[in-house]
PDB file of N, CA and C in Angstrom:
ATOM      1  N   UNK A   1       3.985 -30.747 -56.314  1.00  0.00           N
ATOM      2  CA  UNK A   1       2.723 -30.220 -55.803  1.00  0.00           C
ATOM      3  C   UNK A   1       2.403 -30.871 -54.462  1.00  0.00           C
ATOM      4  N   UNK A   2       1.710 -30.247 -53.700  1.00  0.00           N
ATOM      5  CA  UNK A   2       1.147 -30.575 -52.404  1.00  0.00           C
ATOM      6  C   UNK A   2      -0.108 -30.761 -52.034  1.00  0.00           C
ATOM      7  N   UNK A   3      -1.056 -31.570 -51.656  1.00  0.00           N
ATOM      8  CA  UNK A   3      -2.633 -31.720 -51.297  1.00  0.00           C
ATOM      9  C   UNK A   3      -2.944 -31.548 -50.131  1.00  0.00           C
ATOM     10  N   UNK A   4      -3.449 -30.275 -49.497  1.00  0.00           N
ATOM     11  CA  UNK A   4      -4.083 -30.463 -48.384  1.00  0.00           C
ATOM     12  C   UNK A   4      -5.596 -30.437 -47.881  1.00  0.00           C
ATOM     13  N   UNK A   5      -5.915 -31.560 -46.905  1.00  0.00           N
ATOM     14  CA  UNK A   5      -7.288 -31.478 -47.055  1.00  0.00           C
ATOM     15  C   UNK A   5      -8.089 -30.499 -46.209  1.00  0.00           C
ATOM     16  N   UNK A   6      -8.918 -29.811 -46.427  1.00  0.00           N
ATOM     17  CA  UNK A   6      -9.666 -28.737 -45.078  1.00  0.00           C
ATOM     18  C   UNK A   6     -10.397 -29.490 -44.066  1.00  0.00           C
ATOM     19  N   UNK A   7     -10.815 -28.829 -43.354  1.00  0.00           N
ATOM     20  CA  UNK A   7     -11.482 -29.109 -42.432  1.00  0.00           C
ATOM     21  C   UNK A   7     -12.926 -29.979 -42.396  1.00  0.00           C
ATOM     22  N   UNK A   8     -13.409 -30.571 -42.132  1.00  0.00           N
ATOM     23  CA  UNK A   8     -15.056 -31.141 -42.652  1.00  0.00           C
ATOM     24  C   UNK A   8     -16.114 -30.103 -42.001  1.00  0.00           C
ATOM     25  N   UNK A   9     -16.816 -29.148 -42.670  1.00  0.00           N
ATOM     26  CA  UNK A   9     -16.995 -27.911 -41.942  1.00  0.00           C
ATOM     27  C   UNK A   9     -19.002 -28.558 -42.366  1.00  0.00           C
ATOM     28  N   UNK A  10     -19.605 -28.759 -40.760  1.00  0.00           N
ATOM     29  CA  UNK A  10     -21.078 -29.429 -40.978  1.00  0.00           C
ATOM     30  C   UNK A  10     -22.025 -28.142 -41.064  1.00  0.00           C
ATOM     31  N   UNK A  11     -22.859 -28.319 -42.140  1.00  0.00           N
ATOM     32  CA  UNK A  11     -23.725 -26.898 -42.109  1.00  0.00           C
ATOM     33  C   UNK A  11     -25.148 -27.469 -42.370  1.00  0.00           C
ATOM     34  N   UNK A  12     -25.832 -26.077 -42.126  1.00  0.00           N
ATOM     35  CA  UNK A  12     -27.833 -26.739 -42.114  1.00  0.00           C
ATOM     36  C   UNK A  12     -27.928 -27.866 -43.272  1.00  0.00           C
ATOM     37  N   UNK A  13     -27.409 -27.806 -44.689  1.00  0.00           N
ATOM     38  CA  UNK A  13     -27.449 -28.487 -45.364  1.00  0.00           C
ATOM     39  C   UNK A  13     -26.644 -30.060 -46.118  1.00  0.00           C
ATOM     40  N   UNK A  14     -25.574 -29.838 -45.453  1.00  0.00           N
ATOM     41  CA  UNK A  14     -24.664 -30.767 -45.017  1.00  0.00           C
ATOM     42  C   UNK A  14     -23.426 -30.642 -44.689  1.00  0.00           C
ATOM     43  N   UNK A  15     -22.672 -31.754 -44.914  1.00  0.00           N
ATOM     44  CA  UNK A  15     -21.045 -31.477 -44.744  1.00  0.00           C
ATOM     45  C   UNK A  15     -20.410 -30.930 -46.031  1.00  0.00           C
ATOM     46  N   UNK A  16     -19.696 -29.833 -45.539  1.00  0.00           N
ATOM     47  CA  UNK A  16     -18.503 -29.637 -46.959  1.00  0.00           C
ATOM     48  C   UNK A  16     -17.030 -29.774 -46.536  1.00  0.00           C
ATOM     49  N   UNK A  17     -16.458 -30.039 -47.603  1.00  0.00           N
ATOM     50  CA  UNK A  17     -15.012 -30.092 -47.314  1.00  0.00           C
ATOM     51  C   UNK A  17     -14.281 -30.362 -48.449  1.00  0.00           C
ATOM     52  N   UNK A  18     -13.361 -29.101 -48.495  1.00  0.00           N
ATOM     53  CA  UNK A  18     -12.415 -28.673 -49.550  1.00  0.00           C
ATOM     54  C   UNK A  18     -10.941 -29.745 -49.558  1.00  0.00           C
ATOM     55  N   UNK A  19     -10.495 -29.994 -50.443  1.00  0.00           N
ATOM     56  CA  UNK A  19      -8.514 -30.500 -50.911  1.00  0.00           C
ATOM     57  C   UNK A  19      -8.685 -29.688 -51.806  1.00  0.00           C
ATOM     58  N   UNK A  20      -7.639 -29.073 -51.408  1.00  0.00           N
ATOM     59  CA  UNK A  20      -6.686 -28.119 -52.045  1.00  0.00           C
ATOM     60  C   UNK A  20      -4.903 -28.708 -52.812  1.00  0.00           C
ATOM     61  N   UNK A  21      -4.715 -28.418 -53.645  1.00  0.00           N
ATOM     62  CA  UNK A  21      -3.549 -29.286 -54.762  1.00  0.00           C
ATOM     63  C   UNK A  21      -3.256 -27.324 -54.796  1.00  0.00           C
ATOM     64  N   UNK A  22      -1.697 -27.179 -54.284  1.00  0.00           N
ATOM     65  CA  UNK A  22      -0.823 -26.305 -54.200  1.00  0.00           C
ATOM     66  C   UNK A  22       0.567 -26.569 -54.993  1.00  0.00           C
ATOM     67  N   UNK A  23       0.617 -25.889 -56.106  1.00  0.00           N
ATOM     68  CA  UNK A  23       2.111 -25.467 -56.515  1.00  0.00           C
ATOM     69  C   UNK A  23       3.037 -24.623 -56.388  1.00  0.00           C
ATOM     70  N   UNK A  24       3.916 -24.738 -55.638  1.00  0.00           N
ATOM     71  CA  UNK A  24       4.801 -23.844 -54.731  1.00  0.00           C
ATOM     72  C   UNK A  24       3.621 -23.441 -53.567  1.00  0.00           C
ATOM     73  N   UNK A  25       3.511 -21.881 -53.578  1.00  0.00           N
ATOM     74  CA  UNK A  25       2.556 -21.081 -52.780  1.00  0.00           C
ATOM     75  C   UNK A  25       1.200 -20.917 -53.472  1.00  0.00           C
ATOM     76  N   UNK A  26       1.059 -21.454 -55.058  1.00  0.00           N
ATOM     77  CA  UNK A  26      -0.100 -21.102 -55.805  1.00  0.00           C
ATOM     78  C   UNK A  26      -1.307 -22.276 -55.639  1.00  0.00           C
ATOM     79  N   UNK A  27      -2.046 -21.483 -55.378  1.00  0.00           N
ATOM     80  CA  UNK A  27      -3.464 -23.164 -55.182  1.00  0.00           C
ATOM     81  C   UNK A  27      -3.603 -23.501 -56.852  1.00  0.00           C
ATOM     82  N   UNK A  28      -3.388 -24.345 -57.077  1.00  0.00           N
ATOM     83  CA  UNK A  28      -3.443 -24.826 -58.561  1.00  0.00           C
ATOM     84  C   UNK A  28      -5.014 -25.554 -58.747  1.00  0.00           C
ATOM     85  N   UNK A  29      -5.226 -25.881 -57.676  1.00  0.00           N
ATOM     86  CA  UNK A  29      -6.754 -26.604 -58.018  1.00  0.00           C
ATOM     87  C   UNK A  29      -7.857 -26.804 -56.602  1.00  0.00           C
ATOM     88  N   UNK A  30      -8.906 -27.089 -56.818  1.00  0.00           N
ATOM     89  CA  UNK A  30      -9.387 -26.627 -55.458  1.00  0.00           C
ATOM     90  C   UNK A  30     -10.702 -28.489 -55.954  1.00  0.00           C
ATOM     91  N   UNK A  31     -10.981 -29.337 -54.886  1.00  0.00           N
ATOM     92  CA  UNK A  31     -12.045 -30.529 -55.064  1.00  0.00           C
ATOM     93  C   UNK A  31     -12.751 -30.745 -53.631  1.00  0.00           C
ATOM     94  N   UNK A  32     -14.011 -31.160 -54.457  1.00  0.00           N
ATOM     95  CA  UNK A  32     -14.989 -31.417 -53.307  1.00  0.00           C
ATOM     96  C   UNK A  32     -14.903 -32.708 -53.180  1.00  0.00           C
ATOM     97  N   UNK A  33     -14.355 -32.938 -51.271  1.00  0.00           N
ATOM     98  CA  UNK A  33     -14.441 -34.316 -51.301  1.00  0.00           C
ATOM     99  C   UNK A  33     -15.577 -34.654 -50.156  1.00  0.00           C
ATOM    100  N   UNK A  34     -16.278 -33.477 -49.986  1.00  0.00           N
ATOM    101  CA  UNK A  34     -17.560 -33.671 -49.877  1.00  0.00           C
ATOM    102  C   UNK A  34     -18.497 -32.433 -49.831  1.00  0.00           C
ATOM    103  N   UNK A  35     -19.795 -32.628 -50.418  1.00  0.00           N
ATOM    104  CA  UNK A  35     -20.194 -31.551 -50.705  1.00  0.00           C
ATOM    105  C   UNK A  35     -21.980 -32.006 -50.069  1.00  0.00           C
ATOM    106  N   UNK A  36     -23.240 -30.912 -49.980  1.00  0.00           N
ATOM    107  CA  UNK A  36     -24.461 -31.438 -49.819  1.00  0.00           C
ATOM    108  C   UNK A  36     -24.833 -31.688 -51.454  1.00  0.00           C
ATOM    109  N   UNK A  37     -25.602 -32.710 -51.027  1.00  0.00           N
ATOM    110  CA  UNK A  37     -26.344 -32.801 -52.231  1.00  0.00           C
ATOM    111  C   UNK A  37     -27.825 -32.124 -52.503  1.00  0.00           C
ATOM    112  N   UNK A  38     -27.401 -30.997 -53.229  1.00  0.00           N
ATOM    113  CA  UNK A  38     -27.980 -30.137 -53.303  1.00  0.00           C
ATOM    114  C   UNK A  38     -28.427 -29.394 -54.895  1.00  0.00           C
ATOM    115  N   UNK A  39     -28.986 -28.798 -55.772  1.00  0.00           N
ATOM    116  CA  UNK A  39     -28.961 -28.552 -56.806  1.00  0.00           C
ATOM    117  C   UNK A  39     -27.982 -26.956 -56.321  1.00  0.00           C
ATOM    118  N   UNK A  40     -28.562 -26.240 -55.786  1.00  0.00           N
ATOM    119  CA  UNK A  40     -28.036 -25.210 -55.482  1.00  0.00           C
ATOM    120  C   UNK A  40     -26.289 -24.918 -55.007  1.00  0.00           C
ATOM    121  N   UNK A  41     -25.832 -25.705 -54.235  1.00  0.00           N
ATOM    122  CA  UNK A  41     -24.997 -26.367 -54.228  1.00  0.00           C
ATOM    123  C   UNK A  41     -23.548 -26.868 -55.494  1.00  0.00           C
ATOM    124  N   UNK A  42     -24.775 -27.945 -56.213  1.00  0.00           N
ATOM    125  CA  UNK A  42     -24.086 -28.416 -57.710  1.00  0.00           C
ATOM    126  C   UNK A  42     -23.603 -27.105 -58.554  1.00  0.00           C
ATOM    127  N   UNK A  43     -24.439 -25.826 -58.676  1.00  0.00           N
ATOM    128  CA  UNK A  43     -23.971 -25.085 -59.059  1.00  0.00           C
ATOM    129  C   UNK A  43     -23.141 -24.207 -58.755  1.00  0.00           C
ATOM    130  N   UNK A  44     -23.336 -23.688 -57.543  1.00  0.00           N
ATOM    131  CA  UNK A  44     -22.149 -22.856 -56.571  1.00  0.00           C
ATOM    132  C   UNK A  44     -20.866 -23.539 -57.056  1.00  0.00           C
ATOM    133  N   UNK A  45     -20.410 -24.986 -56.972  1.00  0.00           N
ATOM    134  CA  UNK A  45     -18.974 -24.973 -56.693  1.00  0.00           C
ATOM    135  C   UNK A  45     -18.257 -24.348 -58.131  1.00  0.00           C
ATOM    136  N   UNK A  46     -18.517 -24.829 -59.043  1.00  0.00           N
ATOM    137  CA  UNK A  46     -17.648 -24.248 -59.830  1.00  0.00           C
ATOM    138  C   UNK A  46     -17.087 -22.921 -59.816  1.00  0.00           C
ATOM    139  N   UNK A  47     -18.224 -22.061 -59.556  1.00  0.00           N
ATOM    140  CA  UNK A  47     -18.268 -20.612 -59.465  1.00  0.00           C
ATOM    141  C   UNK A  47     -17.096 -20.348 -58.293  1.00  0.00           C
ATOM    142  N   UNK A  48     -17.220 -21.057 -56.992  1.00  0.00           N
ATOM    143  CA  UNK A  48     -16.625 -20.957 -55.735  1.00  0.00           C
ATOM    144  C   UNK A  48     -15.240 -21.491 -56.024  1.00  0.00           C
ATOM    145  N   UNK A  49     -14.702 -22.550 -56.440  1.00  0.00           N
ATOM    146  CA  UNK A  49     -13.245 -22.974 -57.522  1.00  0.00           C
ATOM    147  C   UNK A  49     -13.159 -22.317 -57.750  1.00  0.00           C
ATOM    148  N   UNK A  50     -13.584 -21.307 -59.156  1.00  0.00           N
ATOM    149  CA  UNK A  50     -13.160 -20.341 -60.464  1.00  0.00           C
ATOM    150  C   UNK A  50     -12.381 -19.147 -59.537  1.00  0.00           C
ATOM    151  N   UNK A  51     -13.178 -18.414 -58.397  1.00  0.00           N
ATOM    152  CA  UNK A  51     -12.915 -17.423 -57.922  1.00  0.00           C
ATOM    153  C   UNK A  51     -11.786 -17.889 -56.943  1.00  0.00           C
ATOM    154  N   UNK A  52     -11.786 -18.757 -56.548  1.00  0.00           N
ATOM    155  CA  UNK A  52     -10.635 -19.402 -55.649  1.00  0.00           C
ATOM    156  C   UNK A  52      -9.318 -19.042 -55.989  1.00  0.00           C
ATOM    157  N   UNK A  53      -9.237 -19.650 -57.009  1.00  0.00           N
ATOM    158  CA  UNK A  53      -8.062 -19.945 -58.061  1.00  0.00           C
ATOM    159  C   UNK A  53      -7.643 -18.266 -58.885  1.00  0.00           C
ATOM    160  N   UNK A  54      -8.335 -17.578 -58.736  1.00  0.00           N
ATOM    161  CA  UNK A  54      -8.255 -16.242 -59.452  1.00  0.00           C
ATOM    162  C   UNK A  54      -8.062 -15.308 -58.016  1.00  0.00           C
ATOM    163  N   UNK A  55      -8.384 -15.441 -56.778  1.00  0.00           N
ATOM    164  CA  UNK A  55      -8.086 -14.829 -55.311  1.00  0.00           C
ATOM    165  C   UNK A  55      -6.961 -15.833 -54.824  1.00  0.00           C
ATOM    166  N   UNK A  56      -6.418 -16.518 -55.520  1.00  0.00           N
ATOM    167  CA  UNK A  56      -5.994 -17.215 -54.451  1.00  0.00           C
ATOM    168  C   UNK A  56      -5.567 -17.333 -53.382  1.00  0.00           C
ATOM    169  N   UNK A  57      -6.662 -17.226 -52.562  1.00  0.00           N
ATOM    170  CA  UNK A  57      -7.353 -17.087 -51.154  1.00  0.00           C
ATOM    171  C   UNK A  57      -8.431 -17.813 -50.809  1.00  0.00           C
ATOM    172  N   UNK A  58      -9.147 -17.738 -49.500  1.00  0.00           N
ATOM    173  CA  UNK A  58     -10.239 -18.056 -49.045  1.00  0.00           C
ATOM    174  C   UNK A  58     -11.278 -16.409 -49.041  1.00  0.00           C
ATOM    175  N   UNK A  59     -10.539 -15.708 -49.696  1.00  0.00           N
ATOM    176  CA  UNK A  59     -11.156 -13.669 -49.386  1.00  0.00           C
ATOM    177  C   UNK A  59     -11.920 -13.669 -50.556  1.00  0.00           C
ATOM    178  N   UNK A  60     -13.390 -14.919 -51.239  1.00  0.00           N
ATOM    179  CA  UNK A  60     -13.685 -14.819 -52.133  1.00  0.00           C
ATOM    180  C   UNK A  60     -15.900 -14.429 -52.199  1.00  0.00           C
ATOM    181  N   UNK A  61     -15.980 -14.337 -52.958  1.00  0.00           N
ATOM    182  CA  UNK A  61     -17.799 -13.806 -52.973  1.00  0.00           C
ATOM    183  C   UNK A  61     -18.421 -14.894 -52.719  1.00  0.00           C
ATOM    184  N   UNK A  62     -19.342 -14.681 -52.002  1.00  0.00           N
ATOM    185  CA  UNK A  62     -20.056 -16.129 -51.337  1.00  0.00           C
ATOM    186  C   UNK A  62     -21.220 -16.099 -52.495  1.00  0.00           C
ATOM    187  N   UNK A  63     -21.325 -17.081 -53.222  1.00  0.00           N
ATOM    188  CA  UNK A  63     -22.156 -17.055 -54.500  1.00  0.00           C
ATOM    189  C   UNK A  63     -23.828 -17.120 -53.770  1.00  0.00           C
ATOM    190  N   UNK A  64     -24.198 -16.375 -54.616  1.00  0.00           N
ATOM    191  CA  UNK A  64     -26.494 -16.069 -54.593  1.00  0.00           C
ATOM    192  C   UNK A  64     -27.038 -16.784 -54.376  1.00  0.00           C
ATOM    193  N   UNK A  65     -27.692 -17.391 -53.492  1.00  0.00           N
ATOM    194  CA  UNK A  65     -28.493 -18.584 -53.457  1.00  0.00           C
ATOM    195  C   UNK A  65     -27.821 -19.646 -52.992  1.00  0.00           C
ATOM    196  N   UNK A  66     -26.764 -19.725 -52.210  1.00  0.00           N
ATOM    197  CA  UNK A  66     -25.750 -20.972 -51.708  1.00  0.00           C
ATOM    198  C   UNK A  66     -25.138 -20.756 -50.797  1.00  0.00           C
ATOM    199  N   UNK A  67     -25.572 -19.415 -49.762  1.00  0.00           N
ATOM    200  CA  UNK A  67     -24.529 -18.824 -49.119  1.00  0.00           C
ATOM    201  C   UNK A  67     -24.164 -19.760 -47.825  1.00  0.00           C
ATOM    202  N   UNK A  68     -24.898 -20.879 -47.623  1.00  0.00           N
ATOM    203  CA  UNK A  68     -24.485 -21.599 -46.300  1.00  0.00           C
ATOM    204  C   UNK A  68     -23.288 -22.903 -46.997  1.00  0.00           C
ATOM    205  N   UNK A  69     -23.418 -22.400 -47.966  1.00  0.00           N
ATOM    206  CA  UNK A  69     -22.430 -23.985 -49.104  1.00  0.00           C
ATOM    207  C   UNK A  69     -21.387 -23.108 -49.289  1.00  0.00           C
ATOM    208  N   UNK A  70     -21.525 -21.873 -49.429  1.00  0.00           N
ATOM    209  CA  UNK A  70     -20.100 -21.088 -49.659  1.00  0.00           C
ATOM    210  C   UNK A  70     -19.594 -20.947 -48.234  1.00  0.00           C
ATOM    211  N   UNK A  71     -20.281 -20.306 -46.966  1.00  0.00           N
ATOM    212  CA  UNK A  71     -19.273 -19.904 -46.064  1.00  0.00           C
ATOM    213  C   UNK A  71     -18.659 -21.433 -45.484  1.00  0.00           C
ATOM    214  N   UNK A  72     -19.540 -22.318 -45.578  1.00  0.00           N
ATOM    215  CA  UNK A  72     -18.797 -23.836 -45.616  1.00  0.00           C
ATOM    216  C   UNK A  72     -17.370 -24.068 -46.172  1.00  0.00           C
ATOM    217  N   UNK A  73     -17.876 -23.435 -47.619  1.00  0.00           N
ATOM    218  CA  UNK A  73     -16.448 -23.861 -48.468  1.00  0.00           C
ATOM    219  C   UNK A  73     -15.492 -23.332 -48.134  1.00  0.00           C
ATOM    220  N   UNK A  74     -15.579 -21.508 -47.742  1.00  0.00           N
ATOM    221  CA  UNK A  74     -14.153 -20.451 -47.295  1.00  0.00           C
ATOM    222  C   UNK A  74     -14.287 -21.220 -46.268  1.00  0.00           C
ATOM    223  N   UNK A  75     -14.931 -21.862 -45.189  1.00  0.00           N
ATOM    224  CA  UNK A  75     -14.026 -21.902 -43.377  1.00  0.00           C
ATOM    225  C   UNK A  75     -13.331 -23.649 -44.223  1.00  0.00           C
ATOM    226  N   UNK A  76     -13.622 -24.386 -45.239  1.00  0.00           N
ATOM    227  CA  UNK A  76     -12.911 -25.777 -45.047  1.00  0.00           C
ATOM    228  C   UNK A  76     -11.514 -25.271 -46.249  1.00  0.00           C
ATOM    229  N   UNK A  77     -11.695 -24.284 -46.891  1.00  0.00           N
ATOM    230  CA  UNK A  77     -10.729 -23.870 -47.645  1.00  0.00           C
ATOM    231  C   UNK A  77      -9.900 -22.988 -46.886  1.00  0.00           C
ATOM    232  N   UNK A  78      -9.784 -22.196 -45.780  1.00  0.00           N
ATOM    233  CA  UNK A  78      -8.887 -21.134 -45.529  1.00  0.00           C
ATOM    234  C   UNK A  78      -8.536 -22.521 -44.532  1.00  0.00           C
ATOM    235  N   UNK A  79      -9.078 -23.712 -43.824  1.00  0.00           N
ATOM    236  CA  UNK A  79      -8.485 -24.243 -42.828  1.00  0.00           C
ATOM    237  C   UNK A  79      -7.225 -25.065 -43.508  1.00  0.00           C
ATOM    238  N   UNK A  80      -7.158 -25.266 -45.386  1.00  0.00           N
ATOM    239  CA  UNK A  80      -6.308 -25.946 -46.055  1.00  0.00           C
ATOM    240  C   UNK A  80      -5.490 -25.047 -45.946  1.00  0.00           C
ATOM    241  N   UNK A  81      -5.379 -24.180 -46.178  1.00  0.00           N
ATOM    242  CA  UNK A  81      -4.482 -22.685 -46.297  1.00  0.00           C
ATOM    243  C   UNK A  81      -3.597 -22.873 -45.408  1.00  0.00           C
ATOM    244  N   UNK A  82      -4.158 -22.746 -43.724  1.00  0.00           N
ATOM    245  CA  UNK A  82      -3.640 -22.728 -42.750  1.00  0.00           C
ATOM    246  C   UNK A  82      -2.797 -23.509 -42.007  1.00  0.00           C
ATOM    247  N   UNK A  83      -3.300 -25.051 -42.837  1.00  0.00           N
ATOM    248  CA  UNK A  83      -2.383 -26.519 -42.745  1.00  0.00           C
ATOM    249  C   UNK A  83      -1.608 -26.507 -43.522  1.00  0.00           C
ATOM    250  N   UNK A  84      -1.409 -25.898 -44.394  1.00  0.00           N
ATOM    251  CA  UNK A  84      -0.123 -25.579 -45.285  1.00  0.00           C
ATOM    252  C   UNK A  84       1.182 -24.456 -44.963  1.00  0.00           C
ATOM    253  N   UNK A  85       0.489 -24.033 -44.441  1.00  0.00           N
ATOM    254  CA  UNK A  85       1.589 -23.401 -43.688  1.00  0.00           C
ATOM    255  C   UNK A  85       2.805 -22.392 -44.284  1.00  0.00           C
TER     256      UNK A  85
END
């Protein structure tokens, strides 16, 4: 397996930034190694993982109520994508 980390992508509410854990070409797991601390937030990621891992892509639904924590997460997740090469 392979870990790559995304980008540190700064938004109104804070910094996010995705590692991504790749097997072969498959994203096997997706972690916040930094996220806002946020309630809204706390809940988005799972949702934003789940769909990750089931698109495996960054081409995923920016979850209700979190949308500045999600487009955070696709630009620090498609930038892991892109370092992987």
């Amino acid at each position: 397996s392979r870990t790559v980390d995304g980008t540190a992508v700064d938004t109104e509410k804070g910094t996010v930034q995705v590692q991504v854990t790749f097997e072969g070409d498959k994203i096997s797991a997706v972690r916040m190694l930094q996220q806002p601390n946020h309630p809204q937030t706390t809940a988005a990621v799972p949702k934003l993982v789940a769909e990750t891992l089931e698109a495996q892509s960054a081409d995923i639904d920016t979850v209700s109520g979190a949308t500045i924590t999600s487009d955070g997460y696709k630009e620090s997740l498609q930038a892991a994508i892109d370092a992987k090469g």
